[in-house]
PDB file of C-alpha atoms in Angstrom:
ATOM      1  CA  MET L 156      94.196 -41.966 -60.788  1.00  0.00           C
ATOM      2  CA  PRO L 157      96.670 -41.398 -63.615  1.00  0.00           C
ATOM      3  CA  GLY L 158      98.614 -44.604 -64.172  1.00  0.00           C
ATOM      4  CA  GLY L 159      96.070 -46.759 -62.366  1.00  0.00           C
ATOM      5  CA  LEU L 160      95.103 -50.090 -63.867  1.00  0.00           C
ATOM      6  CA  CYS L 161      91.375 -49.384 -64.107  1.00  0.00           C
ATOM      7  CA  SER L 162      91.747 -45.632 -64.504  1.00  0.00           C
ATOM      8  CA  GLY L 163      94.132 -46.097 -67.429  1.00  0.00           C
ATOM      9  CA  TYR L 164      91.779 -48.526 -69.108  1.00  0.00           C
ATOM     10  CA  LEU L 165      88.747 -46.279 -68.654  1.00  0.00           C
ATOM     11  CA  HIS L 166      90.662 -43.193 -69.790  1.00  0.00           C
ATOM     12  CA  GLY L 167      91.567 -44.997 -73.025  1.00  0.00           C
ATOM     13  CA  LEU L 168      87.946 -45.658 -73.972  1.00  0.00           C
ATOM     14  CA  GLN L 169      86.318 -43.652 -76.719  1.00  0.00           C
ATOM     15  CA  PRO L 170      83.232 -41.565 -75.903  1.00  0.00           C
ATOM     16  CA  GLY L 171      80.146 -43.748 -76.090  1.00  0.00           C
ATOM     17  CA  ALA L 172      82.106 -46.979 -75.590  1.00  0.00           C
ATOM     18  CA  ARG L 173      80.485 -49.609 -73.390  1.00  0.00           C
ATOM     19  CA  ILE L 174      82.062 -51.905 -70.855  1.00  0.00           C
ATOM     20  CA  GLN L 175      80.822 -54.715 -68.675  1.00  0.00           C
ATOM     21  CA  ALA L 176      81.554 -54.227 -65.016  1.00  0.00           C
ATOM     22  CA  PHE L 177      80.316 -55.133 -61.595  1.00  0.00           C
ATOM     23  CA  ILE L 178      80.574 -53.694 -58.128  1.00  0.00           C
ATOM     24  CA  ARG L 179      81.783 -56.034 -55.441  1.00  0.00           C
ATOM     25  CA  PRO L 180      81.082 -54.692 -51.963  1.00  0.00           C
ATOM     26  CA  ASN L 181      83.754 -55.308 -49.351  1.00  0.00           C
ATOM     27  CA  PRO L 182      82.195 -54.287 -46.014  1.00  0.00           C
ATOM     28  CA  ALA L 183      84.927 -56.095 -44.040  1.00  0.00           C
ATOM     29  CA  PHE L 184      87.451 -53.583 -45.395  1.00  0.00           C
ATOM     30  CA  ALA L 185      85.798 -50.638 -43.630  1.00  0.00           C
ATOM     31  CA  ILE L 186      87.344 -49.450 -40.394  1.00  0.00           C
ATOM     32  CA  GLU L 187      84.858 -49.285 -37.568  1.00  0.00           C
ATOM     33  CA  SER L 188      85.246 -46.650 -34.892  1.00  0.00           C
ATOM     34  CA  THR L 189      88.377 -47.679 -33.040  1.00  0.00           C
ATOM     35  CA  ARG L 190      91.143 -46.342 -30.838  1.00  0.00           C
ATOM     36  CA  ALA L 191      93.388 -49.280 -31.769  1.00  0.00           C
ATOM     37  CA  PRO L 192      96.339 -48.491 -34.026  1.00  0.00           C
ATOM     38  CA  VAL L 193      95.734 -49.096 -37.727  1.00  0.00           C
ATOM     39  CA  MET L 194      98.353 -50.480 -40.117  1.00  0.00           C
ATOM     40  CA  LEU L 195      97.630 -49.422 -43.706  1.00  0.00           C
ATOM     41  CA  ILE L 196      99.598 -51.267 -46.376  1.00  0.00           C
ATOM     42  CA  GLY L 197      99.276 -50.428 -50.053  1.00  0.00           C
ATOM     43  CA  ALA L 198     101.046 -50.155 -53.346  1.00  0.00           C
ATOM     44  CA  GLY L 199     100.428 -47.988 -56.379  1.00  0.00           C
ATOM     45  CA  THR L 200      96.855 -46.814 -56.809  1.00  0.00           C
ATOM     46  CA  GLY L 201      95.906 -49.186 -53.987  1.00  0.00           C
ATOM     47  CA  VAL L 202      96.732 -46.266 -51.713  1.00  0.00           C
ATOM     48  CA  ALA L 203      93.507 -44.456 -52.729  1.00  0.00           C
ATOM     49  CA  PRO L 204      91.145 -46.215 -50.274  1.00  0.00           C
ATOM     50  CA  LEU L 205      93.828 -45.991 -47.582  1.00  0.00           C
ATOM     51  CA  ALA L 206      94.061 -42.257 -48.236  1.00  0.00           C
ATOM     52  CA  GLY L 207      90.324 -42.088 -47.594  1.00  0.00           C
ATOM     53  CA  PHE L 208      90.793 -43.690 -44.178  1.00  0.00           C
ATOM     54  CA  ILE L 209      93.533 -41.215 -43.326  1.00  0.00           C
ATOM     55  CA  ARG L 210      91.585 -38.224 -44.637  1.00  0.00           C
ATOM     56  CA  ASP L 211      88.651 -39.183 -42.393  1.00  0.00           C
ATOM     57  CA  ASN L 212      90.849 -39.680 -39.323  1.00  0.00           C
ATOM     58  CA  ALA L 213      89.943 -36.425 -37.583  1.00  0.00           C
ATOM     59  CA  ARG L 214      90.055 -38.160 -34.167  1.00  0.00           C
ATOM     60  CA  GLY L 215      93.759 -38.912 -34.542  1.00  0.00           C
ATOM     61  CA  VAL L 216      93.629 -42.711 -34.303  1.00  0.00           C
ATOM     62  CA  PRO L 217      97.267 -43.842 -34.739  1.00  0.00           C
ATOM     63  CA  MET L 218      97.477 -44.793 -38.421  1.00  0.00           C
ATOM     64  CA  HIS L 219     100.702 -46.113 -39.898  1.00  0.00           C
ATOM     65  CA  LEU L 220     101.054 -46.200 -43.696  1.00  0.00           C
ATOM     66  CA  TYR L 221     103.353 -48.549 -45.602  1.00  0.00           C
ATOM     67  CA  TYR L 222     103.250 -47.346 -49.189  1.00  0.00           C
ATOM     68  CA  GLY L 223     105.147 -48.693 -52.177  1.00  0.00           C
ATOM     69  CA  VAL L 224     105.369 -47.288 -55.696  1.00  0.00           C
ATOM     70  CA  ARG L 225     107.742 -47.667 -58.612  1.00  0.00           C
ATOM     71  CA  ASP L 226     109.126 -44.137 -58.877  1.00  0.00           C
ATOM     72  CA  PRO L 227     108.296 -41.184 -56.620  1.00  0.00           C
ATOM     73  CA  GLN L 228     108.585 -38.813 -59.596  1.00  0.00           C
ATOM     74  CA  LEU L 229     105.937 -40.731 -61.566  1.00  0.00           C
ATOM     75  CA  ASP L 230     103.459 -42.480 -59.300  1.00  0.00           C
ATOM     76  CA  TYR L 231     103.690 -41.210 -55.728  1.00  0.00           C
ATOM     77  CA  PHE L 232      99.961 -40.562 -55.479  1.00  0.00           C
ATOM     78  CA  PHE L 233      98.679 -38.244 -52.715  1.00  0.00           C
ATOM     79  CA  GLY L 234     102.252 -37.155 -51.907  1.00  0.00           C
ATOM     80  CA  THR L 235     101.357 -33.594 -50.936  1.00  0.00           C
ATOM     81  CA  GLU L 236      98.302 -34.742 -48.999  1.00  0.00           C
ATOM     82  CA  ILE L 237     100.288 -37.410 -47.153  1.00  0.00           C
ATOM     83  CA  GLU L 238     102.756 -34.789 -45.929  1.00  0.00           C
ATOM     84  CA  GLN L 239      99.860 -32.637 -44.739  1.00  0.00           C
ATOM     85  CA  TRP L 240      98.212 -35.598 -42.959  1.00  0.00           C
ATOM     86  CA  LEU L 241     101.468 -36.245 -41.098  1.00  0.00           C
ATOM     87  CA  LYS L 242     101.519 -32.606 -39.940  1.00  0.00           C
ATOM     88  CA  GLU L 243      97.856 -32.823 -38.899  1.00  0.00           C
ATOM     89  CA  GLN L 244      98.525 -36.110 -37.066  1.00  0.00           C
ATOM     90  CA  ARG L 245      95.866 -37.878 -39.129  1.00  0.00           C
ATOM     91  CA  LEU L 246      98.790 -40.125 -40.056  1.00  0.00           C
ATOM     92  CA  ALA L 247     101.176 -41.208 -37.296  1.00  0.00           C
ATOM     93  CA  SER L 248     103.941 -42.618 -39.497  1.00  0.00           C
ATOM     94  CA  LEU L 249     104.887 -43.259 -43.100  1.00  0.00           C
ATOM     95  CA  ARG L 250     107.217 -45.883 -44.568  1.00  0.00           C
ATOM     96  CA  THR L 251     107.735 -45.679 -48.337  1.00  0.00           C
ATOM     97  CA  THR L 252     109.458 -47.899 -50.849  1.00  0.00           C
ATOM     98  CA  PHE L 253     110.306 -47.200 -54.465  1.00  0.00           C
ATOM     99  CA  SER L 254     110.926 -50.345 -56.456  1.00  0.00           C
ATOM    100  CA  ARG L 255     112.347 -48.851 -59.660  1.00  0.00           C
ATOM    101  CA  VAL L 256     114.843 -46.326 -58.350  1.00  0.00           C
ATOM    102  CA  PRO L 257     118.327 -46.936 -56.931  1.00  0.00           C
ATOM    103  CA  GLU L 258     118.296 -47.133 -53.140  1.00  0.00           C
ATOM    104  CA  GLY L 259     114.482 -47.047 -53.230  1.00  0.00           C
ATOM    105  CA  GLY L 260     114.044 -49.751 -50.620  1.00  0.00           C
ATOM    106  CA  GLY L 261     112.446 -52.415 -52.796  1.00  0.00           C
ATOM    107  CA  TYR L 262     108.826 -53.381 -52.293  1.00  0.00           C
ATOM    108  CA  VAL L 263     106.378 -52.700 -49.486  1.00  0.00           C
ATOM    109  CA  GLN L 264     107.061 -56.233 -48.189  1.00  0.00           C
ATOM    110  CA  ASP L 265     110.701 -55.222 -47.704  1.00  0.00           C
ATOM    111  CA  ALA L 266     109.642 -52.252 -45.570  1.00  0.00           C
ATOM    112  CA  LEU L 267     107.563 -54.609 -43.425  1.00  0.00           C
ATOM    113  CA  ARG L 268     110.571 -56.896 -42.908  1.00  0.00           C
ATOM    114  CA  ARG L 269     112.698 -53.927 -41.864  1.00  0.00           C
ATOM    115  CA  ASP L 270     110.030 -52.957 -39.312  1.00  0.00           C
ATOM    116  CA  ALA L 271     109.415 -56.487 -37.993  1.00  0.00           C
ATOM    117  CA  ASP L 272     109.897 -55.625 -34.309  1.00  0.00           C
ATOM    118  CA  ARG L 273     107.654 -52.578 -34.537  1.00  0.00           C
ATOM    119  CA  LEU L 274     104.943 -54.555 -36.361  1.00  0.00           C
ATOM    120  CA  ARG L 275     105.027 -57.349 -33.785  1.00  0.00           C
ATOM    121  CA  GLN L 276     104.580 -54.767 -31.049  1.00  0.00           C
ATOM    122  CA  LEU L 277     101.733 -52.884 -32.734  1.00  0.00           C
ATOM    123  CA  ILE L 278      99.828 -55.978 -33.834  1.00  0.00           C
ATOM    124  CA  GLY L 279     100.496 -57.709 -30.515  1.00  0.00           C
ATOM    125  CA  ASP L 280      98.956 -54.639 -28.851  1.00  0.00           C
ATOM    126  CA  GLY L 281      95.772 -54.941 -30.939  1.00  0.00           C
ATOM    127  CA  ALA L 282      96.441 -53.027 -34.164  1.00  0.00           C
ATOM    128  CA  ILE L 283      94.199 -53.751 -37.112  1.00  0.00           C
ATOM    129  CA  VAL L 284      95.560 -54.178 -40.644  1.00  0.00           C
ATOM    130  CA  ARG L 285      94.182 -53.118 -44.027  1.00  0.00           C
ATOM    131  CA  VAL L 286      95.944 -54.078 -47.269  1.00  0.00           C
ATOM    132  CA  CYS L 287      95.040 -52.633 -50.667  1.00  0.00           C
ATOM    133  CA  GLY L 288      96.569 -53.143 -54.098  1.00  0.00           C
ATOM    134  CA  SER L 289      97.376 -56.002 -56.404  1.00  0.00           C
ATOM    135  CA  ARG L 290      96.652 -59.576 -55.397  1.00  0.00           C
ATOM    136  CA  THR L 291     100.324 -60.431 -55.863  1.00  0.00           C
ATOM    137  CA  MET L 292     101.385 -57.666 -53.463  1.00  0.00           C
ATOM    138  CA  ALA L 293      98.745 -58.708 -50.914  1.00  0.00           C
ATOM    139  CA  GLN L 294      99.886 -62.333 -51.061  1.00  0.00           C
ATOM    140  CA  GLY L 295     103.467 -61.224 -50.489  1.00  0.00           C
ATOM    141  CA  VAL L 296     102.400 -59.017 -47.578  1.00  0.00           C
ATOM    142  CA  ALA L 297     100.485 -61.904 -45.968  1.00  0.00           C
ATOM    143  CA  GLN L 298     103.510 -64.205 -46.286  1.00  0.00           C
ATOM    144  CA  VAL L 299     105.837 -61.616 -44.760  1.00  0.00           C
ATOM    145  CA  LEU L 300     103.423 -60.864 -41.918  1.00  0.00           C
ATOM    146  CA  ASP L 301     102.983 -64.575 -41.180  1.00  0.00           C
ATOM    147  CA  GLY L 302     106.758 -64.832 -40.848  1.00  0.00           C
ATOM    148  CA  ILE L 303     106.935 -61.770 -38.608  1.00  0.00           C
ATOM    149  CA  LEU L 304     103.973 -62.715 -36.404  1.00  0.00           C
ATOM    150  CA  GLY L 305     104.868 -66.368 -35.931  1.00  0.00           C
ATOM    151  CA  SER L 306     107.169 -65.514 -33.038  1.00  0.00           C
ATOM    152  CA  ILE L 307     104.217 -64.063 -31.094  1.00  0.00           C
ATOM    153  CA  SER L 308     101.927 -66.968 -32.021  1.00  0.00           C
ATOM    154  CA  LEU L 309      99.769 -64.952 -34.405  1.00  0.00           C
ATOM    155  CA  SER L 310      98.995 -65.349 -38.096  1.00  0.00           C
ATOM    156  CA  VAL L 311      97.198 -63.419 -40.798  1.00  0.00           C
ATOM    157  CA  GLN L 312      94.484 -66.078 -40.750  1.00  0.00           C
ATOM    158  CA  GLN L 313      93.929 -65.535 -37.013  1.00  0.00           C
ATOM    159  CA  LEU L 314      93.772 -61.774 -37.520  1.00  0.00           C
ATOM    160  CA  LYS L 315      91.237 -62.250 -40.330  1.00  0.00           C
ATOM    161  CA  ALA L 316      89.103 -64.489 -38.112  1.00  0.00           C
ATOM    162  CA  ARG L 317      89.095 -61.745 -35.454  1.00  0.00           C
ATOM    163  CA  GLY L 318      88.179 -59.008 -37.943  1.00  0.00           C
ATOM    164  CA  ARG L 319      91.572 -57.350 -37.559  1.00  0.00           C
ATOM    165  CA  TYR L 320      92.890 -58.005 -41.072  1.00  0.00           C
ATOM    166  CA  ALA L 321      91.188 -57.318 -44.395  1.00  0.00           C
ATOM    167  CA  GLU L 322      92.260 -56.888 -47.995  1.00  0.00           C
ATOM    168  CA  ASP L 323      90.863 -55.079 -50.988  1.00  0.00           C
ATOM    169  CA  THR L 324      92.735 -56.374 -54.008  1.00  0.00           C
ATOM    170  CA  PHE L 325      92.593 -56.305 -57.780  1.00  0.00           C
TER     171      PHE L 325
END
């Protein structure tokens, strides 16, 4: 993805350059066949795996995307596809934030706070959660969700233990 951390690094390499890398499987991040609602939370290029989930959602499982970027003119990845997925009902709802533009809504954590009642309802009703992006963003998301879910006696740690919460971070 243009502007992505790894993509930018790889794009800057000269032909024939060598790098050391490893692949770290994350099977817990996959979404098993479910009818439960799915909360997808990502920022920047972290939306790419979430876009894969949505693209594959031909059965119309209710998927709700919280997506934060800096500037919609520069790094709103999959924008056209996201609009199409909403029309096709592969994506049930979209909440966006733009951290570097006036009135952009801040960060994805801010969108979660604004939707606290809705999140409590969805997660209380069995929704699963997938978070993808930077470690810092994921830590902030977990803190916000712990604050939101405390009133219904749930926590991110409990959701993780039940296989309902997973992260893929960098």
